[in-house]
């Protein structure tokens, strides 16, 4: 609905306008926010500038609560009024407040910055005069995050409305008003980043925003937002990589001559690991279903949980707890990981909806009271937005009850509470992962699962020789998981050559790695790391305070001392900037104006985040999926008691009564009242984009980098988004895509404009394809035009098939639901080979847990195999050894080669002979056997190629192998025809995206997809 435009004093009222209580027609616009960051190496120097303009005819005090990164070292504040600049001083919190209030009373202009939480601050700006503009600038340092070869810079822009229990005493100070983005569209943000990585920069992306990127040199980029009028309703994330080798070790120093120095290390332990280092795990998933998770975050979390379940290994057990201010649990104790229990878990998760308040401790206590098996490593995976205000209470209680369990946190949403989730993972010696609205859930889960599956190094210490070193942080040193580096800050008192020895424990025993270090006498180029060390020291002291509250006074004094020395914000210190003159000023009325934050993108909660009227630990209700419904007409609930999922006697567990289930409503105090929707304002134009390299992104691909002159984006393998949506809406039914399949009218048609040939290591002759044109056509959507696709486009869409296989793997590790063991081995071996062809193994790539399960399945059944199952599984071990050259893999490969050689004369069918020959060629490539050691290899391959024939349809699984012969036959028409047949039946969108669905083979969809993936990737490899 179009609203009438509203004007005040000739100026349109726009979003970002701050409305004082009772004076709604007197706006004060917050004109813009600007972020300027200079990233040098591993350190970011960040300035945040807020511009205010007073449209009122009275002086105002602007007060706004806003987020910053939880590990930011905030060290500077200044306000600029015209040409005047007022710089800040660091003072104890009470003194800073007194100085500010005195200045405000004397009608002086000033600003006060206070820390409410490590990631939440309050800015107060006093005596902004009518028609006056004020720039408020704060500055902080932070470290760049590095993980799995990728660097990340993060800047929060808003917060999710928080649930705040009654016993939180500073509720008003952490509960800003909120306005929806629809009503705040004029409040924009600009971001400018000067990136000097210190190494050749590879891809630069943002999963949250469109970027303009100017390439200044090999290692320097200038980056800014591409869109005008971006609004601060979601966090900003920048990611970039190196074009060269992954960074293993990075050392940075700062030292004034004659004084103690500071160092910052990023160390990568060199550890070889295997499945024998991985313990059996009991994984307890805790899913936040509170009101703040309603909408997109809830759907993301449910998908993430189901994807996480698929990464469990045979022998693991699991449990699921859903919580708000009540609990639902899947079972009284952890369940064995198998297909039956996996189905129960899916049904349980699908039935979950957002509601209620966020009682994190209720869920954590329930998880830790479940009966534990000492032979299992307990891992708790928390999926939440962390939208609570009692962080310290949560962290303190977790430290008390955690025991030996590990905590892994998964942040869901566009503006999660990173401070809480980071700290939970730190206390629980786990990892943290964040999932944005448009992120690829499966890729994020794979990275997360790789880390939970492969803890590399624990009980870590850094020992020094020939050096005097102290105050190393974080302390204790956290465990390292796959893909992580060790980030440490410390102080050194000596100089010259020294040796640092990294020690720890792996699954195989003690670990030690040495590093040579030259400690400087003077180094003045990296002053920021001294400030960052001081911030880490303060964090350590505050963590200690939770554990030892009796040390409050001594810890407080040391925190204040560090803060004053390094000009740092803390819970006990604030930055204050006020006019210093003695000039008398006329006393005037001052109106306080509270600046609203933007409602986070994707936040759809209809449930206000207000507390129950009973503080923790008054537990509410619990239900169990395994408990039958109770007839409320016959049963009495007054004394209904259950142990919280523990299976123990009720006397040792928690008590839940029906009266606890009733939630009395209270006013949504932390939510701003609704106001009329204002008109869309004029947008302040951003600077013109720089010439040169440009980053443009879209929903289906956030990593397309092109020159400004060449903005023609190639079509994706699937139809355009609007076409795909139209087809999805028309075709979504139980028999989706089956009725319309017609080999005569393929959806994906491949033709070649030059001579056809194929190049492969498996054959003596060279074979290669030239100039491929792929045609997409759809009678339903009247698309008869031919669309050019690169091999990269095809590969990207075929990678959907790998994702499908990853999320649909059976609990035993196979890619088949056949009863016959050998058929399951055939499909699973071909699936593994498809993954291997794309660089994924059980030790590298994105699908380590799934491939480890698949390999374990084959190894456990190797002695039972013969014929084609033995041939294909043997090739798996040959390929793995060729990729790793490790002793463990060689032993497995030699065993397989021995069995294969013994059976050589028994192979009769064309398919057996062909695949046996290809397997031996893999063994030759791996150096396990020599050419000519086994007879007839080339003969059998040639005989198979001669039997290639045209297939117009796929009726049985055996037709897939006949088609494979066509693929490698060297006969252009046959090869293209069968590839088109598979491509037509490849599903590109929907829940089954990535699968190959053949009419009549519905029950064999896993077998067909695994086999088809192998065939299609074999074809692609020769392109």
GROMACS .gro file of N, CA, C and O in nm, residues 716-719 742-753 770-779 783-791 793-794 950 972-986 988 1016 1019-1020 1023:
model
  232
  716UNK      N    1   2.366  -2.102  -1.658
  716UNK     CA    2   2.401  -2.215  -1.573
  716UNK      C    3   2.345  -2.342  -1.635
  716UNK      O    4   2.266  -2.338  -1.729
  717UNK      N    5   2.388  -2.456  -1.584
  717UNK     CA    6   2.346  -2.584  -1.638
  717UNK      C    7   2.195  -2.602  -1.625
  717UNK      O    8   2.131  -2.664  -1.708
  718UNK      N    9   2.141  -2.546  -1.515
  718UNK     CA   10   1.996  -2.553  -1.498
  718UNK      C   11   1.934  -2.433  -1.569
  718UNK      O   12   2.001  -2.342  -1.613
  719UNK      N   13   1.801  -2.431  -1.577
  719UNK     CA   14   1.733  -2.317  -1.636
  719UNK      C   15   1.753  -2.195  -1.549
  719UNK      O   16   1.785  -2.204  -1.432
  742UNK      N   17   1.156  -3.815  -2.194
  742UNK     CA   18   1.147  -3.866  -2.331
  742UNK      C   19   1.285  -3.860  -2.394
  742UNK      O   20   1.339  -3.752  -2.417
  743UNK      N   21   1.344  -3.973  -2.424
  743UNK     CA   22   1.478  -3.974  -2.485
  743UNK      C   23   1.481  -3.902  -2.619
  743UNK      O   24   1.584  -3.858  -2.664
  744UNK      N   25   1.363  -3.896  -2.686
  744UNK     CA   26   1.363  -3.831  -2.817
  744UNK      C   27   1.380  -3.680  -2.806
  744UNK      O   28   1.417  -3.615  -2.902
  745UNK      N   29   1.348  -3.621  -2.688
  745UNK     CA   30   1.359  -3.477  -2.674
  745UNK      C   31   1.444  -3.446  -2.551
  745UNK      O   32   1.395  -3.409  -2.447
  746UNK      N   33   1.574  -3.462  -2.563
  746UNK     CA   34   1.660  -3.444  -2.446
  746UNK      C   35   1.664  -3.300  -2.399
  746UNK      O   36   1.655  -3.207  -2.478
  747UNK      N   37   1.673  -3.286  -2.266
  747UNK     CA   38   1.682  -3.153  -2.206
  747UNK      C   39   1.820  -3.094  -2.228
  747UNK      O   40   1.836  -2.976  -2.245
  748UNK      N   41   1.922  -3.179  -2.224
  748UNK     CA   42   2.060  -3.133  -2.241
  748UNK      C   43   2.120  -3.207  -2.359
  748UNK      O   44   2.136  -3.327  -2.355
  749UNK      N   45   2.148  -3.136  -2.466
  749UNK     CA   46   2.202  -3.199  -2.586
  749UNK      C   47   2.342  -3.149  -2.613
  749UNK      O   48   2.368  -3.029  -2.610
  750UNK      N   49   2.435  -3.242  -2.636
  750UNK     CA   50   2.575  -3.205  -2.656
  750UNK      C   51   2.614  -3.234  -2.799
  750UNK      O   52   2.590  -3.342  -2.850
  751UNK      N   53   2.670  -3.136  -2.864
  751UNK     CA   54   2.720  -3.155  -3.000
  751UNK      C   55   2.863  -3.107  -3.007
  751UNK      O   56   2.908  -3.031  -2.924
  752UNK      N   57   2.934  -3.151  -3.112
  752UNK     CA   58   3.073  -3.113  -3.129
  752UNK      C   59   3.090  -3.051  -3.266
  752UNK      O   60   3.044  -3.104  -3.366
  753UNK      N   61   3.158  -2.938  -3.268
  753UNK     CA   62   3.173  -2.865  -3.392
  753UNK      C   63   3.303  -2.899  -3.464
  753UNK      O   64   3.330  -2.852  -3.572
  770UNK      N   65   3.689  -3.134  -2.875
  770UNK     CA   66   3.713  -2.994  -2.907
  770UNK      C   67   3.580  -2.923  -2.922
  770UNK      O   68   3.482  -2.980  -2.967
  771UNK      N   69   3.581  -2.797  -2.888
  771UNK     CA   70   3.467  -2.707  -2.904
  771UNK      C   71   3.333  -2.771  -2.878
  771UNK      O   72   3.269  -2.822  -2.967
  772UNK      N   73   3.297  -2.770  -2.751
  772UNK     CA   74   3.172  -2.832  -2.710
  772UNK      C   75   3.061  -2.729  -2.708
  772UNK      O   76   3.078  -2.620  -2.657
  773UNK      N   77   2.949  -2.762  -2.766
  773UNK     CA   78   2.829  -2.679  -2.753
  773UNK      C   79   2.721  -2.762  -2.688
  773UNK      O   80   2.690  -2.870  -2.736
  774UNK      N   81   2.668  -2.713  -2.578
  774UNK     CA   82   2.563  -2.786  -2.508
  774UNK      C   83   2.432  -2.713  -2.530
  774UNK      O   84   2.422  -2.593  -2.504
  775UNK      N   85   2.333  -2.783  -2.581
  775UNK     CA   86   2.204  -2.721  -2.605
  775UNK      C   87   2.104  -2.760  -2.498
  775UNK      O   88   2.090  -2.876  -2.466
  776UNK      N   89   2.035  -2.661  -2.443
  776UNK     CA   90   1.928  -2.686  -2.347
  776UNK      C   91   1.796  -2.658  -2.417
  776UNK      O   92   1.779  -2.552  -2.476
  777UNK      N   93   1.703  -2.750  -2.405
  777UNK     CA   94   1.573  -2.727  -2.466
  777UNK      C   95   1.464  -2.780  -2.376
  777UNK      O   96   1.482  -2.877  -2.306
  778UNK      N   97   1.352  -2.714  -2.375
  778UNK     CA   98   1.239  -2.759  -2.295
  778UNK      C   99   1.110  -2.725  -2.366
  778UNK      O  100   1.077  -2.610  -2.385
  779UNK      N  101   1.039  -2.828  -2.408
  779UNK     CA  102   0.912  -2.806  -2.477
  779UNK      C  103   0.814  -2.736  -2.384
  779UNK      O  104   0.739  -2.650  -2.425
  783UNK      N  105   1.155  -2.336  -2.480
  783UNK     CA  106   1.295  -2.296  -2.496
  783UNK      C  107   1.356  -2.382  -2.606
  783UNK      O  108   1.390  -2.496  -2.584
  784UNK      N  109   1.370  -2.327  -2.723
  784UNK     CA  110   1.430  -2.403  -2.831
  784UNK      C  111   1.567  -2.349  -2.869
  784UNK      O  112   1.634  -2.404  -2.954
  785UNK      N  113   1.607  -2.237  -2.803
  785UNK     CA  114   1.737  -2.180  -2.837
  785UNK      C  115   1.849  -2.266  -2.779
  785UNK      O  116   1.834  -2.332  -2.679
  786UNK      N  117   1.964  -2.260  -2.844
  786UNK     CA  118   2.081  -2.334  -2.799
  786UNK      C  119   2.164  -2.242  -2.710
  786UNK      O  120   2.191  -2.129  -2.745
  787UNK      N  121   2.207  -2.291  -2.594
  787UNK     CA  122   2.281  -2.209  -2.499
  787UNK      C  123   2.420  -2.269  -2.479
  787UNK      O  124   2.432  -2.387  -2.450
  788UNK      N  125   2.521  -2.187  -2.493
  788UNK     CA  126   2.656  -2.237  -2.480
  788UNK      C  127   2.692  -2.255  -2.333
  788UNK      O  128   2.662  -2.172  -2.250
  789UNK      N  129   2.756  -2.367  -2.305
  789UNK     CA  130   2.800  -2.398  -2.170
  789UNK      C  131   2.947  -2.436  -2.173
  789UNK      O  132   2.990  -2.509  -2.261
  790UNK      N  133   3.021  -2.389  -2.077
  790UNK     CA  134   3.160  -2.431  -2.065
  790UNK      C  135   3.165  -2.561  -1.988
  790UNK      O  136   3.070  -2.600  -1.920
  791UNK      N  137   3.279  -2.629  -1.996
  791UNK     CA  138   3.297  -2.751  -1.917
  791UNK      C  139   3.287  -2.720  -1.769
  791UNK      O  140   3.241  -2.803  -1.689
  793UNK      N  141   3.083  -2.505  -1.634
  793UNK     CA  142   2.939  -2.503  -1.602
  793UNK      C  143   2.887  -2.645  -1.580
  793UNK      O  144   2.814  -2.672  -1.485
  794UNK      N  145   2.925  -2.735  -1.670
  794UNK     CA  146   2.879  -2.873  -1.659
  794UNK      C  147   2.932  -2.936  -1.531
  794UNK      O  148   2.859  -3.003  -1.457
  950UNK      N  149   2.421  -4.828  -2.974
  950UNK     CA  150   2.331  -4.718  -2.945
  950UNK      C  151   2.228  -4.759  -2.840
  950UNK      O  152   2.170  -4.867  -2.847
  972UNK      N  153   3.194  -4.102  -3.166
  972UNK     CA  154   3.133  -3.975  -3.126
  972UNK      C  155   2.983  -3.984  -3.103
  972UNK      O  156   2.933  -3.945  -2.998
  973UNK      N  157   2.909  -4.037  -3.199
  973UNK     CA  158   2.764  -4.038  -3.189
  973UNK      C  159   2.717  -4.119  -3.068
  973UNK      O  160   2.625  -4.079  -2.997
  974UNK      N  161   2.778  -4.234  -3.046
  974UNK     CA  162   2.737  -4.319  -2.934
  974UNK      C  163   2.766  -4.252  -2.800
  974UNK      O  164   2.684  -4.255  -2.708
  975UNK      N  165   2.884  -4.193  -2.790
  975UNK     CA  166   2.924  -4.130  -2.664
  975UNK      C  167   2.834  -4.012  -2.628
  975UNK      O  168   2.783  -4.001  -2.517
  976UNK      N  169   2.812  -3.925  -2.727
  976UNK     CA  170   2.728  -3.808  -2.702
  976UNK      C  171   2.585  -3.849  -2.671
  976UNK      O  172   2.519  -3.794  -2.583
  977UNK      N  173   2.534  -3.948  -2.742
  977UNK     CA  174   2.397  -3.992  -2.723
  977UNK      C  175   2.374  -4.041  -2.581
  977UNK      O  176   2.274  -4.005  -2.517
  978UNK      N  177   2.467  -4.123  -2.529
  978UNK     CA  178   2.446  -4.175  -2.393
  978UNK      C  179   2.466  -4.065  -2.288
  978UNK      O  180   2.394  -4.062  -2.188
  979UNK      N  181   2.562  -3.975  -2.311
  979UNK     CA  182   2.577  -3.865  -2.216
  979UNK      C  183   2.451  -3.780  -2.211
  979UNK      O  184   2.405  -3.739  -2.104
  980UNK      N  185   2.392  -3.754  -2.328
  980UNK     CA  186   2.267  -3.678  -2.332
  980UNK      C  187   2.156  -3.750  -2.257
  980UNK      O  188   2.072  -3.689  -2.190
  981UNK      N  189   2.153  -3.882  -2.269
  981UNK     CA  190   2.050  -3.961  -2.202
  981UNK      C  191   2.062  -3.946  -2.050
  981UNK      O  192   1.962  -3.927  -1.980
  982UNK      N  193   2.185  -3.952  -1.999
  982UNK     CA  194   2.205  -3.933  -1.855
  982UNK      C  195   2.175  -3.789  -1.815
  982UNK      O  196   2.112  -3.764  -1.711
  983UNK      N  197   2.221  -3.694  -1.897
  983UNK     CA  198   2.203  -3.553  -1.864
  983UNK      C  199   2.055  -3.516  -1.860
  983UNK      O  200   2.012  -3.435  -1.777
  984UNK      N  201   1.976  -3.576  -1.949
  984UNK     CA  202   1.833  -3.545  -1.950
  984UNK      C  203   1.766  -3.587  -1.820
  984UNK      O  204   1.675  -3.521  -1.770
  985UNK      N  205   1.811  -3.698  -1.766
  985UNK     CA  206   1.750  -3.750  -1.644
  985UNK      C  207   1.815  -3.696  -1.517
  985UNK      O  208   1.784  -3.739  -1.406
  986UNK      N  209   1.908  -3.601  -1.531
  986UNK     CA  210   1.974  -3.538  -1.418
  986UNK      C  211   1.885  -3.426  -1.364
  986UNK      O  212   1.845  -3.337  -1.437
  988UNK      N  213   1.807  -3.097  -1.160
  988UNK     CA  214   1.890  -2.981  -1.129
  988UNK      C  215   1.838  -2.896  -1.015
  988UNK      O  216   1.909  -2.805  -0.971
 1016UNK      N  217   2.960  -4.008  -1.604
 1016UNK     CA  218   2.964  -3.871  -1.655
 1016UNK      C  219   3.098  -3.804  -1.624
 1016UNK      O  220   3.152  -3.730  -1.706
 1019UNK      N  221   3.355  -3.925  -1.865
 1019UNK     CA  222   3.341  -3.854  -1.992
 1019UNK      C  223   3.404  -3.715  -1.983
 1019UNK      O  224   3.477  -3.671  -2.071
 1020UNK      N  225   3.376  -3.643  -1.870
 1020UNK     CA  226   3.424  -3.507  -1.853
 1020UNK      C  227   3.576  -3.503  -1.845
 1020UNK      O  228   3.641  -3.410  -1.895
 1023UNK      N  229   3.765  -3.422  -2.155
 1023UNK     CA  230   3.731  -3.303  -2.233
 1023UNK      C  231   3.850  -3.210  -2.247
 1023UNK      O  232   3.924  -3.189  -2.154
   0.00000   0.00000   0.00000
